[in-house]
mmCIF file of C-alpha atoms in Angstrom:
data_model
loop_
_atom_site.group_PDB
_atom_site.id
_atom_site.type_symbol
_atom_site.label_atom_id
_atom_site.label_comp_id
_atom_site.label_asym_id
_atom_site.label_seq_id
_atom_site.Cartn_x
_atom_site.Cartn_y
_atom_site.Cartn_z
ATOM 1 C CA UNK V 21 76.736 155.238 -180.383
ATOM 2 C CA UNK V 22 74.764 152.441 -181.443
ATOM 3 C CA UNK V 23 75.632 149.350 -179.537
ATOM 4 C CA UNK V 24 74.495 146.068 -180.818
ATOM 5 C CA UNK V 25 74.053 143.359 -178.271
ATOM 6 C CA UNK V 26 73.973 139.885 -179.598
ATOM 7 C CA UNK V 27 72.823 136.947 -177.605
ATOM 8 C CA UNK V 28 75.403 134.133 -177.503
ATOM 9 C CA UNK V 29 74.281 130.915 -179.087
ATOM 10 C CA UNK V 30 74.272 127.994 -176.644
ATOM 11 C CA UNK V 31 73.794 124.545 -178.013
ATOM 12 C CA UNK V 32 71.877 122.186 -175.718
ATOM 13 C CA UNK V 33 73.658 119.023 -174.601
ATOM 14 C CA UNK V 34 73.017 115.814 -176.429
ATOM 15 C CA UNK V 35 70.063 113.940 -174.930
ATOM 16 C CA UNK V 36 71.886 110.586 -175.045
ATOM 17 C CA UNK V 37 75.441 111.367 -174.076
ATOM 18 C CA UNK V 38 77.739 108.411 -174.569
ATOM 19 C CA UNK V 39 80.388 107.821 -171.943
ATOM 20 C CA UNK V 40 83.849 108.287 -173.208
ATOM 21 C CA UNK V 41 85.811 105.199 -174.162
ATOM 22 C CA UNK V 42 88.238 105.964 -171.329
ATOM 23 C CA UNK V 43 85.424 105.982 -168.725
ATOM 24 C CA UNK V 44 84.016 102.738 -170.050
ATOM 25 C CA UNK V 45 87.421 101.053 -169.862
ATOM 26 C CA UNK V 46 87.955 102.238 -166.269
ATOM 27 C CA UNK V 47 84.543 100.878 -165.278
ATOM 28 C CA UNK V 48 85.309 97.528 -166.898
ATOM 29 C CA UNK V 49 88.703 97.326 -165.173
ATOM 30 C CA UNK V 50 87.056 98.163 -161.827
ATOM 31 C CA UNK V 51 84.499 95.375 -162.227
ATOM 32 C CA UNK V 52 87.173 92.838 -163.156
ATOM 33 C CA UNK V 53 89.403 93.851 -160.224
ATOM 34 C CA UNK V 54 86.462 93.616 -157.805
ATOM 35 C CA UNK V 55 85.669 90.122 -159.064
ATOM 36 C CA UNK V 56 89.307 89.068 -158.688
ATOM 37 C CA UNK V 57 89.471 90.539 -155.177
ATOM 38 C CA UNK V 58 86.351 88.700 -154.002
ATOM 39 C CA UNK V 59 87.592 85.491 -155.611
ATOM 40 C CA UNK V 60 90.918 85.841 -153.822
ATOM 41 C CA UNK V 61 89.194 86.345 -150.463
ATOM 42 C CA UNK V 62 87.172 83.154 -150.961
ATOM 43 C CA UNK V 63 84.331 84.551 -148.903
ATOM 44 C CA UNK V 64 82.211 81.606 -150.005
ATOM 45 C CA UNK V 65 84.377 79.326 -147.853
ATOM 46 C CA UNK V 66 82.942 80.856 -144.696
ATOM 47 C CA UNK V 67 80.140 83.264 -145.592
ATOM 48 C CA UNK V 68 76.956 82.986 -147.650
ATOM 49 C CA UNK V 69 73.824 85.056 -148.067
ATOM 50 C CA UNK V 70 70.302 83.678 -147.844
ATOM 51 C CA UNK V 71 67.475 84.614 -150.228
ATOM 52 C CA UNK V 72 66.716 87.755 -148.151
ATOM 53 C CA UNK V 73 70.319 88.927 -148.450
ATOM 54 C CA UNK V 74 71.122 88.180 -144.813
ATOM 55 C CA UNK V 75 74.658 86.904 -144.230
ATOM 56 C CA UNK V 76 75.078 83.455 -142.674
ATOM 57 C CA UNK V 77 77.854 80.922 -142.167
ATOM 58 C CA UNK V 78 78.583 78.719 -145.148
ATOM 59 C CA UNK V 79 77.434 75.110 -144.846
ATOM 60 C CA UNK V 80 81.060 73.971 -144.614
ATOM 61 C CA UNK V 81 81.834 76.443 -141.800
ATOM 62 C CA UNK V 82 78.610 75.571 -139.934
ATOM 63 C CA UNK V 83 79.490 71.856 -140.099
ATOM 64 C CA UNK V 84 82.971 72.597 -138.735
ATOM 65 C CA UNK V 85 81.467 74.640 -135.874
ATOM 66 C CA UNK V 86 79.033 71.855 -134.945
ATOM 67 C CA UNK V 87 81.889 69.319 -134.924
ATOM 68 C CA UNK V 88 83.991 71.543 -132.636
ATOM 69 C CA UNK V 89 81.057 72.044 -130.241
ATOM 70 C CA UNK V 90 80.313 68.306 -130.233
ATOM 71 C CA UNK V 91 83.969 67.558 -129.419
ATOM 72 C CA UNK V 92 83.844 69.944 -126.460
ATOM 73 C CA UNK V 93 80.788 68.092 -125.173
ATOM 74 C CA UNK V 94 82.365 64.642 -125.681
ATOM 75 C CA UNK V 95 85.748 64.899 -123.968
ATOM 76 C CA UNK V 96 87.581 62.437 -121.764
ATOM 77 C CA UNK V 97 89.994 62.585 -118.859
ATOM 78 C CA UNK V 98 92.661 59.894 -119.073
ATOM 79 C CA UNK V 99 95.690 58.487 -117.312
ATOM 80 C CA UNK V 100 98.769 56.867 -118.799
ATOM 81 C CA UNK V 101 99.356 53.818 -116.612
ATOM 82 C CA UNK V 102 102.652 51.911 -116.509
ATOM 83 C CA UNK V 103 102.458 48.368 -117.967
ATOM 84 C CA UNK V 104 106.146 47.523 -118.039
ATOM 85 C CA UNK V 105 108.245 48.380 -114.958
ATOM 86 C CA UNK V 106 111.321 50.418 -115.747
ATOM 87 C CA UNK V 107 112.790 53.878 -116.079
ATOM 88 C CA UNK V 108 110.548 56.564 -117.579
ATOM 89 C CA UNK V 109 111.096 60.275 -118.259
ATOM 90 C CA UNK V 110 110.365 62.494 -115.269
ATOM 91 C CA UNK V 111 109.686 66.196 -115.684
ATOM 92 C CA UNK V 112 109.461 66.810 -111.904
ATOM 93 C CA UNK V 113 112.461 64.894 -110.585
ATOM 94 C CA UNK V 114 115.992 65.859 -109.672
ATOM 95 C CA UNK V 115 117.116 63.447 -112.419
ATOM 96 C CA UNK V 116 115.732 62.992 -115.932
ATOM 97 C CA UNK V 117 114.223 59.524 -115.311
ATOM 98 C CA UNK V 118 112.407 57.702 -112.538
ATOM 99 C CA UNK V 119 111.818 54.008 -111.929
ATOM 100 C CA UNK V 120 108.117 53.165 -112.064
ATOM 101 C CA UNK V 121 106.213 49.990 -111.251
ATOM 102 C CA UNK V 122 103.307 48.380 -113.092
ATOM 103 C CA UNK V 123 100.003 50.140 -112.335
ATOM 104 C CA UNK V 124 101.508 53.512 -111.402
ATOM 105 C CA UNK V 125 100.232 56.705 -113.033
ATOM 106 C CA UNK V 126 102.753 58.435 -115.271
ATOM 107 C CA UNK V 127 100.483 61.215 -116.545
ATOM 108 C CA UNK V 128 96.962 62.614 -116.190
ATOM 109 C CA UNK V 129 95.383 64.532 -119.052
ATOM 110 C CA UNK V 130 92.196 65.442 -120.851
ATOM 111 C CA UNK V 131 91.379 65.567 -124.545
ATOM 112 C CA UNK V 132 88.558 66.106 -127.016
ATOM 113 C CA UNK V 133 90.354 63.987 -129.628
ATOM 114 C CA UNK V 134 90.013 60.631 -127.837
ATOM 115 C CA UNK V 135 92.960 58.227 -127.654
ATOM 116 C CA UNK V 136 93.490 57.972 -131.415
ATOM 117 C CA UNK V 137 93.700 61.752 -131.760
ATOM 118 C CA UNK V 138 95.782 62.382 -128.649
ATOM 119 C CA UNK V 139 98.161 59.439 -129.065
ATOM 120 C CA UNK V 140 98.118 58.165 -132.658
ATOM 121 C CA UNK V 141 100.067 54.980 -133.445
ATOM 122 C CA UNK V 142 103.282 56.860 -134.185
ATOM 123 C CA UNK V 143 103.129 58.647 -130.773
ATOM 124 C CA UNK V 144 101.830 55.780 -128.651
ATOM 125 C CA UNK V 145 103.594 55.796 -125.276
ATOM 126 C CA UNK V 146 105.772 52.688 -124.995
ATOM 127 C CA UNK V 147 105.155 50.533 -121.931
ATOM 128 C CA UNK V 148 101.984 52.406 -120.937
ATOM 129 C CA UNK V 149 98.235 51.994 -121.291
ATOM 130 C CA UNK V 150 95.841 54.825 -122.091
ATOM 131 C CA UNK V 151 93.030 54.501 -119.539
ATOM 132 C CA UNK V 152 89.872 56.628 -119.726
ATOM 133 C CA UNK V 153 88.947 57.636 -116.179
ATOM 134 C CA UNK V 154 86.133 60.121 -116.818
ATOM 135 C CA UNK V 155 83.921 61.171 -119.740
ATOM 136 C CA UNK V 156 81.948 64.405 -120.025
ATOM 137 C CA UNK V 157 82.289 67.897 -121.425
ATOM 138 C CA UNK V 158 85.753 69.450 -121.600
ATOM 139 C CA UNK V 159 85.174 71.577 -118.490
ATOM 140 C CA UNK V 160 84.247 68.548 -116.359
ATOM 141 C CA UNK V 161 87.186 66.546 -117.742
ATOM 142 C CA UNK V 162 89.653 69.369 -117.128
ATOM 143 C CA UNK V 163 88.330 69.641 -113.566
ATOM 144 C CA UNK V 164 88.936 65.902 -112.983
ATOM 145 C CA UNK V 165 92.416 66.191 -114.485
ATOM 146 C CA UNK V 166 93.335 69.075 -112.167
ATOM 147 C CA UNK V 167 91.964 67.257 -109.118
ATOM 148 C CA UNK V 168 94.149 64.245 -109.912
ATOM 149 C CA UNK V 169 97.294 66.256 -110.665
ATOM 150 C CA UNK V 170 97.003 68.396 -107.525
ATOM 151 C CA UNK V 171 96.145 65.335 -105.375
ATOM 152 C CA UNK V 172 99.089 63.300 -106.698
ATOM 153 C CA UNK V 173 101.413 64.145 -103.770
ATOM 154 C CA UNK V 174 99.023 62.229 -101.452
ATOM 155 C CA UNK V 175 98.738 59.091 -103.622
ATOM 156 C CA UNK V 176 100.183 55.912 -102.036
ATOM 157 C CA UNK V 177 102.407 55.253 -105.081
ATOM 158 C CA UNK V 178 103.989 58.675 -104.571
ATOM 159 C CA UNK V 179 104.264 58.543 -100.765
ATOM 160 C CA UNK V 180 106.388 55.368 -100.919
ATOM 161 C CA UNK V 181 109.150 57.250 -102.780
ATOM 162 C CA UNK V 182 112.162 58.537 -100.852
ATOM 163 C CA UNK V 183 111.304 62.017 -102.134
ATOM 164 C CA UNK V 184 107.608 62.342 -103.122
ATOM 165 C CA UNK V 185 106.871 64.284 -106.300
ATOM 166 C CA UNK V 186 104.777 67.433 -106.651
ATOM 167 C CA UNK V 187 102.870 66.008 -109.645
ATOM 168 C CA UNK V 188 102.926 62.841 -111.798
ATOM 169 C CA UNK V 189 106.265 62.258 -113.568
ATOM 170 C CA UNK V 190 104.745 62.807 -117.026
ATOM 171 C CA UNK V 191 102.972 66.096 -116.246
ATOM 172 C CA UNK V 192 105.271 69.050 -116.911
ATOM 173 C CA UNK V 193 103.011 71.488 -115.057
ATOM 174 C CA UNK V 194 99.807 71.634 -113.039
ATOM 175 C CA UNK V 195 97.685 72.477 -116.050
#
């Protein structure tokens, strides 16, 4: 028995294999979809990268942050004071309205938006004056507001009523 062993012929792979057309199309579709996804997220509205590749807030977002922080530092505590005697809504009374005299406090509040932001022309309280009583950061203003709301039962204008109120007529709650 003479056995002949032949070595199988193996052809080496091509040195510059070209990707298949299908693979190239999938890659192109992936790139396009990634671009569309990032465009849809609008990351540039709030996030940018500096020259070192470090993420940072976009200029627009940073400006918005600085404005919000500045507003918190420049707040005011106010009172709505009655100018025209008459009946006004009362959120703390047995009835829906209460008679108030000129100079009485209808509401105490605090805001970072100033009078124009808190009570624009279309929401201006009729028969009342917006009076700034304290200016400072929002924490200090809120503290002054709470002191005035909680102290309202002891105010002379409230003590002269037949049934003194727990808080000013225009404040729905203690906060």
